Amino acid sequence: MKSPLVVFDLDGTLLDTHADLIVSLNHTIAALKLPPISYDDVTHLVGNGAQVMIERACKLHGYTLTSEELPALLQRFITHYSETMPGVTQPYPGLLAALNTLRSQGYKLAVCTNKMESLARTLLDRLELTHYFEAITGGDTFTVRKPNAEHLIGTVERAGGDITRTIMIGDSINDILVARNAGVPSVAVPFGYSDVGVETLGPSRIIYHYDELTPELVEGLLAA
């Protein structure tokens, strides 16, 4: 029997990235002479990758973004974010202890994010966290992305896991839906960037601190 696999979303789940995303997004839309966005807008903007974030920021300001403008803006964001990361981004409290405990008990770990894979890998590398994960997949790794089940299924395969021995942890509707679509239990964290209360998303469990992410919790979800 394969080891249990715990798959994490990245932004708003593993890492508090909001401050750096805002800085790079504001740098990007400044090219359009748009006013900066604030933290209050983050929950409505993140979760589907940089391109969607830029598109939503423009829409928020009533700016009609053309398809011709988008590639240069996306590259402007990628360049700024890559050059400045990790910035002030940090793991959420208790995360490292939880990862160490799970690994010491033989659990496998992976990341499944809609962030571009290259950006996710660079960020995790610079925070010296990459070694924890058997696989890191992004929104551009496959031809589909969360909430499509194949994104999670592909991540599990790359991690050498078994979909029937997997749980998904995330902060948004895409994370809960990809778990549901793939037929795996889900754990929601309420400290991320969901624009609605995570209790309304129907996760299998909610944890309020990574102290709660224990082997016993994982086993309980897999046995349910």
PDB file of C-alpha atoms in Angstrom:
ATOM      1  CA  MET A   1       0.000   0.000   0.000  1.00  0.00           C
ATOM      2  CA  LYS A   2       1.337   3.423  -0.972  1.00  0.00           C
ATOM      3  CA  SER A   3       2.007   6.110   1.608  1.00  0.00           C
ATOM      4  CA  PRO A   4      -0.739   8.699   2.154  1.00  0.00           C
ATOM      5  CA  LEU A   5      -0.274  11.870   0.094  1.00  0.00           C
ATOM      6  CA  VAL A   6      -1.163  15.351   1.330  1.00  0.00           C
ATOM      7  CA  VAL A   7      -1.538  17.867  -1.503  1.00  0.00           C
ATOM      8  CA  PHE A   8      -1.471  21.593  -0.797  1.00  0.00           C
ATOM      9  CA  ASP A   9      -2.551  24.675  -2.655  1.00  0.00           C
ATOM     10  CA  LEU A  10       0.130  27.393  -2.521  1.00  0.00           C
ATOM     11  CA  ASP A  11      -1.117  30.993  -2.257  1.00  0.00           C
ATOM     12  CA  GLY A  12      -3.235  31.487   0.841  1.00  0.00           C
ATOM     13  CA  THR A  13      -2.682  27.891   1.972  1.00  0.00           C
ATOM     14  CA  LEU A  14       1.014  27.087   2.317  1.00  0.00           C
ATOM     15  CA  LEU A  15       2.250  30.650   2.016  1.00  0.00           C
ATOM     16  CA  ASP A  16       0.943  34.112   2.835  1.00  0.00           C
ATOM     17  CA  THR A  17       1.812  35.721  -0.498  1.00  0.00           C
ATOM     18  CA  HIS A  18      -0.741  38.524  -0.608  1.00  0.00           C
ATOM     19  CA  ALA A  19       1.593  41.469   0.043  1.00  0.00           C
ATOM     20  CA  ASP A  20       3.994  40.510  -2.741  1.00  0.00           C
ATOM     21  CA  LEU A  21       1.219  39.702  -5.192  1.00  0.00           C
ATOM     22  CA  ILE A  22      -0.284  43.133  -4.583  1.00  0.00           C
ATOM     23  CA  VAL A  23       3.047  44.891  -5.121  1.00  0.00           C
ATOM     24  CA  SER A  24       3.689  43.095  -8.425  1.00  0.00           C
ATOM     25  CA  LEU A  25       0.104  43.514  -9.587  1.00  0.00           C
ATOM     26  CA  ASN A  26       0.173  47.234  -8.839  1.00  0.00           C
ATOM     27  CA  HIS A  27       3.496  47.523 -10.681  1.00  0.00           C
ATOM     28  CA  THR A  28       1.831  45.798 -13.639  1.00  0.00           C
ATOM     29  CA  ILE A  29      -1.328  47.885 -13.853  1.00  0.00           C
ATOM     30  CA  ALA A  30       0.659  51.087 -13.323  1.00  0.00           C
ATOM     31  CA  ALA A  31       1.682  50.638 -16.965  1.00  0.00           C
ATOM     32  CA  LEU A  32      -1.980  51.333 -17.774  1.00  0.00           C
ATOM     33  CA  LYS A  33      -1.999  54.298 -15.375  1.00  0.00           C
ATOM     34  CA  LEU A  34      -4.554  52.501 -13.193  1.00  0.00           C
ATOM     35  CA  PRO A  35      -4.697  53.222  -9.451  1.00  0.00           C
ATOM     36  CA  PRO A  36      -3.311  50.581  -7.074  1.00  0.00           C
ATOM     37  CA  ILE A  37      -5.466  47.863  -5.603  1.00  0.00           C
ATOM     38  CA  SER A  38      -5.598  47.118  -1.877  1.00  0.00           C
ATOM     39  CA  TYR A  39      -5.587  44.017   0.300  1.00  0.00           C
ATOM     40  CA  ASP A  40      -9.379  44.146   0.443  1.00  0.00           C
ATOM     41  CA  ASP A  41      -9.432  43.299  -3.258  1.00  0.00           C
ATOM     42  CA  VAL A  42      -7.125  40.276  -3.038  1.00  0.00           C
ATOM     43  CA  THR A  43      -9.790  37.665  -2.378  1.00  0.00           C
ATOM     44  CA  HIS A  44     -11.582  38.643  -5.566  1.00  0.00           C
ATOM     45  CA  LEU A  45      -8.431  38.577  -7.694  1.00  0.00           C
ATOM     46  CA  VAL A  46      -6.279  35.566  -6.811  1.00  0.00           C
ATOM     47  CA  GLY A  47      -6.760  31.836  -7.303  1.00  0.00           C
ATOM     48  CA  ASN A  48      -6.623  31.423 -11.059  1.00  0.00           C
ATOM     49  CA  GLY A  49      -3.127  32.545 -11.948  1.00  0.00           C
ATOM     50  CA  ALA A  50      -1.449  35.804 -12.922  1.00  0.00           C
ATOM     51  CA  GLN A  51      -3.290  36.391 -16.185  1.00  0.00           C
ATOM     52  CA  VAL A  52      -6.718  36.178 -14.557  1.00  0.00           C
ATOM     53  CA  MET A  53      -5.500  38.361 -11.689  1.00  0.00           C
ATOM     54  CA  ILE A  54      -4.466  41.081 -14.147  1.00  0.00           C
ATOM     55  CA  GLU A  55      -7.735  40.782 -16.047  1.00  0.00           C
ATOM     56  CA  ARG A  56      -9.771  41.037 -12.837  1.00  0.00           C
ATOM     57  CA  ALA A  57      -7.769  44.026 -11.592  1.00  0.00           C
ATOM     58  CA  CYS A  58      -8.451  45.857 -14.851  1.00  0.00           C
ATOM     59  CA  LYS A  59     -12.134  44.980 -14.697  1.00  0.00           C
ATOM     60  CA  LEU A  60     -12.258  46.189 -11.085  1.00  0.00           C
ATOM     61  CA  HIS A  61     -11.095  49.590 -12.305  1.00  0.00           C
ATOM     62  CA  GLY A  62     -13.466  49.578 -15.271  1.00  0.00           C
ATOM     63  CA  TYR A  63     -10.633  49.250 -17.771  1.00  0.00           C
ATOM     64  CA  THR A  64     -11.332  47.269 -20.926  1.00  0.00           C
ATOM     65  CA  LEU A  65      -8.247  45.145 -21.444  1.00  0.00           C
ATOM     66  CA  THR A  66      -7.556  44.047 -25.003  1.00  0.00           C
ATOM     67  CA  SER A  67      -6.013  40.738 -26.029  1.00  0.00           C
ATOM     68  CA  GLU A  68      -3.142  42.676 -27.594  1.00  0.00           C
ATOM     69  CA  GLU A  69      -2.252  44.334 -24.280  1.00  0.00           C
ATOM     70  CA  LEU A  70      -2.296  41.200 -22.154  1.00  0.00           C
ATOM     71  CA  PRO A  71       0.976  39.440 -23.146  1.00  0.00           C
ATOM     72  CA  ALA A  72       3.162  42.444 -22.291  1.00  0.00           C
ATOM     73  CA  LEU A  73       1.334  42.992 -19.011  1.00  0.00           C
ATOM     74  CA  LEU A  74       1.670  39.330 -18.068  1.00  0.00           C
ATOM     75  CA  GLN A  75       5.395  39.435 -18.788  1.00  0.00           C
ATOM     76  CA  ARG A  76       5.701  42.657 -16.776  1.00  0.00           C
ATOM     77  CA  PHE A  77       4.072  40.892 -13.813  1.00  0.00           C
ATOM     78  CA  ILE A  78       6.176  37.731 -14.160  1.00  0.00           C
ATOM     79  CA  THR A  79       9.412  39.705 -14.414  1.00  0.00           C
ATOM     80  CA  HIS A  80       8.688  41.893 -11.386  1.00  0.00           C
ATOM     81  CA  TYR A  81       7.392  39.047  -9.239  1.00  0.00           C
ATOM     82  CA  SER A  82      10.293  36.756 -10.152  1.00  0.00           C
ATOM     83  CA  GLU A  83      12.918  39.402  -9.459  1.00  0.00           C
ATOM     84  CA  THR A  84      11.485  40.417  -6.084  1.00  0.00           C
ATOM     85  CA  MET A  85      10.397  37.073  -4.593  1.00  0.00           C
ATOM     86  CA  PRO A  86      10.243  35.901  -1.902  1.00  0.00           C
ATOM     87  CA  GLY A  87       9.739  39.470  -0.655  1.00  0.00           C
ATOM     88  CA  VAL A  88       7.842  39.298   2.611  1.00  0.00           C
ATOM     89  CA  THR A  89       6.117  35.998   1.777  1.00  0.00           C
ATOM     90  CA  GLN A  90       6.197  33.519   4.671  1.00  0.00           C
ATOM     91  CA  PRO A  91       4.794  30.078   5.493  1.00  0.00           C
ATOM     92  CA  TYR A  92       1.711  30.200   7.681  1.00  0.00           C
ATOM     93  CA  PRO A  93       2.238  29.608  11.418  1.00  0.00           C
ATOM     94  CA  GLY A  94       2.782  25.982  12.330  1.00  0.00           C
ATOM     95  CA  LEU A  95       3.238  24.837   8.738  1.00  0.00           C
ATOM     96  CA  LEU A  96       6.853  23.724   8.922  1.00  0.00           C
ATOM     97  CA  ALA A  97       6.279  21.729  12.095  1.00  0.00           C
ATOM     98  CA  ALA A  98       3.299  20.015  10.458  1.00  0.00           C
ATOM     99  CA  LEU A  99       5.290  19.206   7.295  1.00  0.00           C
ATOM    100  CA  ASN A 100       8.148  17.805   9.351  1.00  0.00           C
ATOM    101  CA  THR A 101       5.799  15.639  11.408  1.00  0.00           C
ATOM    102  CA  LEU A 102       4.028  14.252   8.350  1.00  0.00           C
ATOM    103  CA  ARG A 103       7.293  13.509   6.566  1.00  0.00           C
ATOM    104  CA  SER A 104       8.748  11.816   9.639  1.00  0.00           C
ATOM    105  CA  GLN A 105       5.711   9.521   9.691  1.00  0.00           C
ATOM    106  CA  GLY A 106       6.227   8.514   6.065  1.00  0.00           C
ATOM    107  CA  TYR A 107       3.647  10.739   4.430  1.00  0.00           C
ATOM    108  CA  LYS A 108       4.270  12.201   0.981  1.00  0.00           C
ATOM    109  CA  LEU A 109       3.598  15.871   0.229  1.00  0.00           C
ATOM    110  CA  ALA A 110       2.867  17.748  -3.001  1.00  0.00           C
ATOM    111  CA  VAL A 111       1.772  21.157  -4.285  1.00  0.00           C
ATOM    112  CA  CYS A 112      -1.079  21.712  -6.749  1.00  0.00           C
ATOM    113  CA  THR A 113      -1.509  25.412  -7.558  1.00  0.00           C
ATOM    114  CA  ASN A 114      -2.983  27.512 -10.355  1.00  0.00           C
ATOM    115  CA  LYS A 115       0.103  29.733 -10.115  1.00  0.00           C
ATOM    116  CA  MET A 116       2.508  29.250 -13.032  1.00  0.00           C
ATOM    117  CA  GLU A 117       4.717  26.282 -12.215  1.00  0.00           C
ATOM    118  CA  SER A 118       7.928  28.256 -12.766  1.00  0.00           C
ATOM    119  CA  LEU A 119       6.826  30.953 -10.325  1.00  0.00           C
ATOM    120  CA  ALA A 120       5.711  28.377  -7.746  1.00  0.00           C
ATOM    121  CA  ARG A 121       9.016  26.504  -7.981  1.00  0.00           C
ATOM    122  CA  THR A 122      11.115  29.670  -7.786  1.00  0.00           C
ATOM    123  CA  LEU A 123       9.211  30.879  -4.743  1.00  0.00           C
ATOM    124  CA  LEU A 124       9.502  27.544  -2.935  1.00  0.00           C
ATOM    125  CA  ASP A 125      13.184  27.301  -3.885  1.00  0.00           C
ATOM    126  CA  ARG A 126      13.975  30.715  -2.449  1.00  0.00           C
ATOM    127  CA  LEU A 127      12.141  29.895   0.755  1.00  0.00           C
ATOM    128  CA  GLU A 128      14.075  26.594   0.892  1.00  0.00           C
ATOM    129  CA  LEU A 129      10.879  24.546   0.967  1.00  0.00           C
ATOM    130  CA  THR A 130      11.137  22.587  -2.298  1.00  0.00           C
ATOM    131  CA  HIS A 131      12.679  19.536  -0.654  1.00  0.00           C
ATOM    132  CA  TYR A 132       9.467  18.825   1.237  1.00  0.00           C
ATOM    133  CA  PHE A 133       7.481  18.030  -1.906  1.00  0.00           C
ATOM    134  CA  GLU A 134       7.454  15.008  -4.201  1.00  0.00           C
ATOM    135  CA  ALA A 135       5.751  17.036  -6.925  1.00  0.00           C
ATOM    136  CA  ILE A 136       4.969  20.695  -7.646  1.00  0.00           C
ATOM    137  CA  THR A 137       2.464  21.413 -10.409  1.00  0.00           C
ATOM    138  CA  GLY A 138       1.079  24.714 -11.604  1.00  0.00           C
ATOM    139  CA  GLY A 139      -1.739  26.104 -13.673  1.00  0.00           C
ATOM    140  CA  ASP A 140       0.326  25.618 -16.829  1.00  0.00           C
ATOM    141  CA  THR A 141       1.780  22.164 -16.056  1.00  0.00           C
ATOM    142  CA  PHE A 142      -1.058  20.299 -17.753  1.00  0.00           C
ATOM    143  CA  THR A 143      -3.656  21.250 -20.347  1.00  0.00           C
ATOM    144  CA  VAL A 144      -6.172  21.740 -17.518  1.00  0.00           C
ATOM    145  CA  ARG A 145      -6.073  23.388 -14.114  1.00  0.00           C
ATOM    146  CA  LYS A 146      -8.045  23.357 -10.861  1.00  0.00           C
ATOM    147  CA  PRO A 147     -10.937  22.737 -10.411  1.00  0.00           C
ATOM    148  CA  ASN A 148     -10.537  20.164 -13.200  1.00  0.00           C
ATOM    149  CA  ALA A 149      -9.900  16.829 -11.498  1.00  0.00           C
ATOM    150  CA  GLU A 150      -7.094  15.967 -13.923  1.00  0.00           C
ATOM    151  CA  HIS A 151      -4.867  18.664 -12.407  1.00  0.00           C
ATOM    152  CA  LEU A 152      -4.995  16.961  -9.023  1.00  0.00           C
ATOM    153  CA  ILE A 153      -4.877  13.454 -10.505  1.00  0.00           C
ATOM    154  CA  GLY A 154      -1.795  14.402 -12.531  1.00  0.00           C
ATOM    155  CA  THR A 155      -0.148  15.840  -9.428  1.00  0.00           C
ATOM    156  CA  VAL A 156      -0.798  12.637  -7.505  1.00  0.00           C
ATOM    157  CA  GLU A 157       0.724  10.584 -10.319  1.00  0.00           C
ATOM    158  CA  ARG A 158       3.847  12.769 -10.426  1.00  0.00           C
ATOM    159  CA  ALA A 159       4.212  12.424  -6.663  1.00  0.00           C
ATOM    160  CA  GLY A 160       4.022   8.639  -6.886  1.00  0.00           C
ATOM    161  CA  GLY A 161       0.848   8.643  -4.839  1.00  0.00           C
ATOM    162  CA  ASP A 162      -2.473   6.838  -4.928  1.00  0.00           C
ATOM    163  CA  ILE A 163      -5.601   8.942  -5.500  1.00  0.00           C
ATOM    164  CA  THR A 164      -7.472   6.771  -2.980  1.00  0.00           C
ATOM    165  CA  ARG A 165      -4.846   7.639  -0.344  1.00  0.00           C
ATOM    166  CA  THR A 166      -4.806  11.398  -0.996  1.00  0.00           C
ATOM    167  CA  ILE A 167      -6.243  14.493   0.662  1.00  0.00           C
ATOM    168  CA  MET A 168      -6.289  18.069  -0.674  1.00  0.00           C
ATOM    169  CA  ILE A 169      -5.737  21.169   1.462  1.00  0.00           C
ATOM    170  CA  GLY A 170      -6.683  24.625   0.221  1.00  0.00           C
ATOM    171  CA  ASP A 171      -8.274  27.974   0.909  1.00  0.00           C
ATOM    172  CA  SER A 172     -10.650  28.493  -2.028  1.00  0.00           C
ATOM    173  CA  ILE A 173     -13.506  27.065  -4.037  1.00  0.00           C
ATOM    174  CA  ASN A 174     -11.098  25.745  -6.701  1.00  0.00           C
ATOM    175  CA  ASP A 175      -9.344  23.605  -4.080  1.00  0.00           C
ATOM    176  CA  ILE A 176     -12.514  22.165  -2.609  1.00  0.00           C
ATOM    177  CA  LEU A 177     -13.992  21.519  -6.059  1.00  0.00           C
ATOM    178  CA  VAL A 178     -10.886  19.820  -7.460  1.00  0.00           C
ATOM    179  CA  ALA A 179     -10.898  17.497  -4.454  1.00  0.00           C
ATOM    180  CA  ARG A 180     -14.586  16.757  -4.916  1.00  0.00           C
ATOM    181  CA  ASN A 181     -14.149  16.228  -8.654  1.00  0.00           C
ATOM    182  CA  ALA A 182     -11.257  13.829  -8.043  1.00  0.00           C
ATOM    183  CA  GLY A 183     -13.098  12.012  -5.263  1.00  0.00           C
ATOM    184  CA  VAL A 184     -10.692  12.845  -2.437  1.00  0.00           C
ATOM    185  CA  PRO A 185     -11.286  14.400   1.009  1.00  0.00           C
ATOM    186  CA  SER A 186     -10.652  18.117   1.360  1.00  0.00           C
ATOM    187  CA  VAL A 187      -9.388  20.307   4.180  1.00  0.00           C
ATOM    188  CA  ALA A 188     -10.068  24.039   4.091  1.00  0.00           C
ATOM    189  CA  VAL A 189      -8.035  26.718   5.836  1.00  0.00           C
ATOM    190  CA  PRO A 190      -9.870  29.974   6.660  1.00  0.00           C
ATOM    191  CA  PHE A 191      -6.807  32.240   6.743  1.00  0.00           C
ATOM    192  CA  GLY A 192      -6.345  32.384   2.967  1.00  0.00           C
ATOM    193  CA  TYR A 193      -7.938  34.408   0.197  1.00  0.00           C
ATOM    194  CA  SER A 194     -11.425  32.996  -0.315  1.00  0.00           C
ATOM    195  CA  ASP A 195     -13.993  35.711  -0.959  1.00  0.00           C
ATOM    196  CA  VAL A 196     -16.599  33.674   0.951  1.00  0.00           C
ATOM    197  CA  GLY A 197     -16.432  31.823   4.246  1.00  0.00           C
ATOM    198  CA  VAL A 198     -14.757  28.446   3.697  1.00  0.00           C
ATOM    199  CA  GLU A 199     -17.514  26.769   5.707  1.00  0.00           C
ATOM    200  CA  THR A 200     -19.842  27.529   2.769  1.00  0.00           C
ATOM    201  CA  LEU A 201     -17.624  25.593   0.352  1.00  0.00           C
ATOM    202  CA  GLY A 202     -18.410  22.176   1.805  1.00  0.00           C
ATOM    203  CA  PRO A 203     -14.938  20.874   2.702  1.00  0.00           C
ATOM    204  CA  SER A 204     -14.552  17.570   4.517  1.00  0.00           C
ATOM    205  CA  ARG A 205     -12.853  19.434   7.376  1.00  0.00           C
ATOM    206  CA  ILE A 206     -11.728  22.930   8.341  1.00  0.00           C
ATOM    207  CA  ILE A 207      -8.523  23.522  10.280  1.00  0.00           C
ATOM    208  CA  TYR A 208      -7.812  26.882  11.857  1.00  0.00           C
ATOM    209  CA  HIS A 209      -4.098  26.383  12.497  1.00  0.00           C
ATOM    210  CA  TYR A 210      -1.510  23.953  11.153  1.00  0.00           C
ATOM    211  CA  ASP A 211      -1.192  22.490  14.636  1.00  0.00           C
ATOM    212  CA  GLU A 212      -4.378  20.615  13.675  1.00  0.00           C
ATOM    213  CA  LEU A 213      -2.799  18.984  10.611  1.00  0.00           C
ATOM    214  CA  THR A 214      -1.722  15.698  12.177  1.00  0.00           C
ATOM    215  CA  PRO A 215      -1.309  12.141  10.894  1.00  0.00           C
ATOM    216  CA  GLU A 216      -4.409  11.289  12.911  1.00  0.00           C
ATOM    217  CA  LEU A 217      -6.448  13.879  11.038  1.00  0.00           C
ATOM    218  CA  VAL A 218      -5.246  12.588   7.672  1.00  0.00           C
ATOM    219  CA  GLU A 219      -5.934   8.961   8.589  1.00  0.00           C
ATOM    220  CA  GLY A 220      -9.386   9.875   9.848  1.00  0.00           C
ATOM    221  CA  LEU A 221     -10.258  11.554   6.557  1.00  0.00           C
ATOM    222  CA  LEU A 222      -8.940   8.642   4.499  1.00  0.00           C
ATOM    223  CA  ALA A 223     -10.922   6.180   6.587  1.00  0.00           C
ATOM    224  CA  ALA A 224     -14.198   8.125   6.403  1.00  0.00           C
TER     225      ALA A 224
END
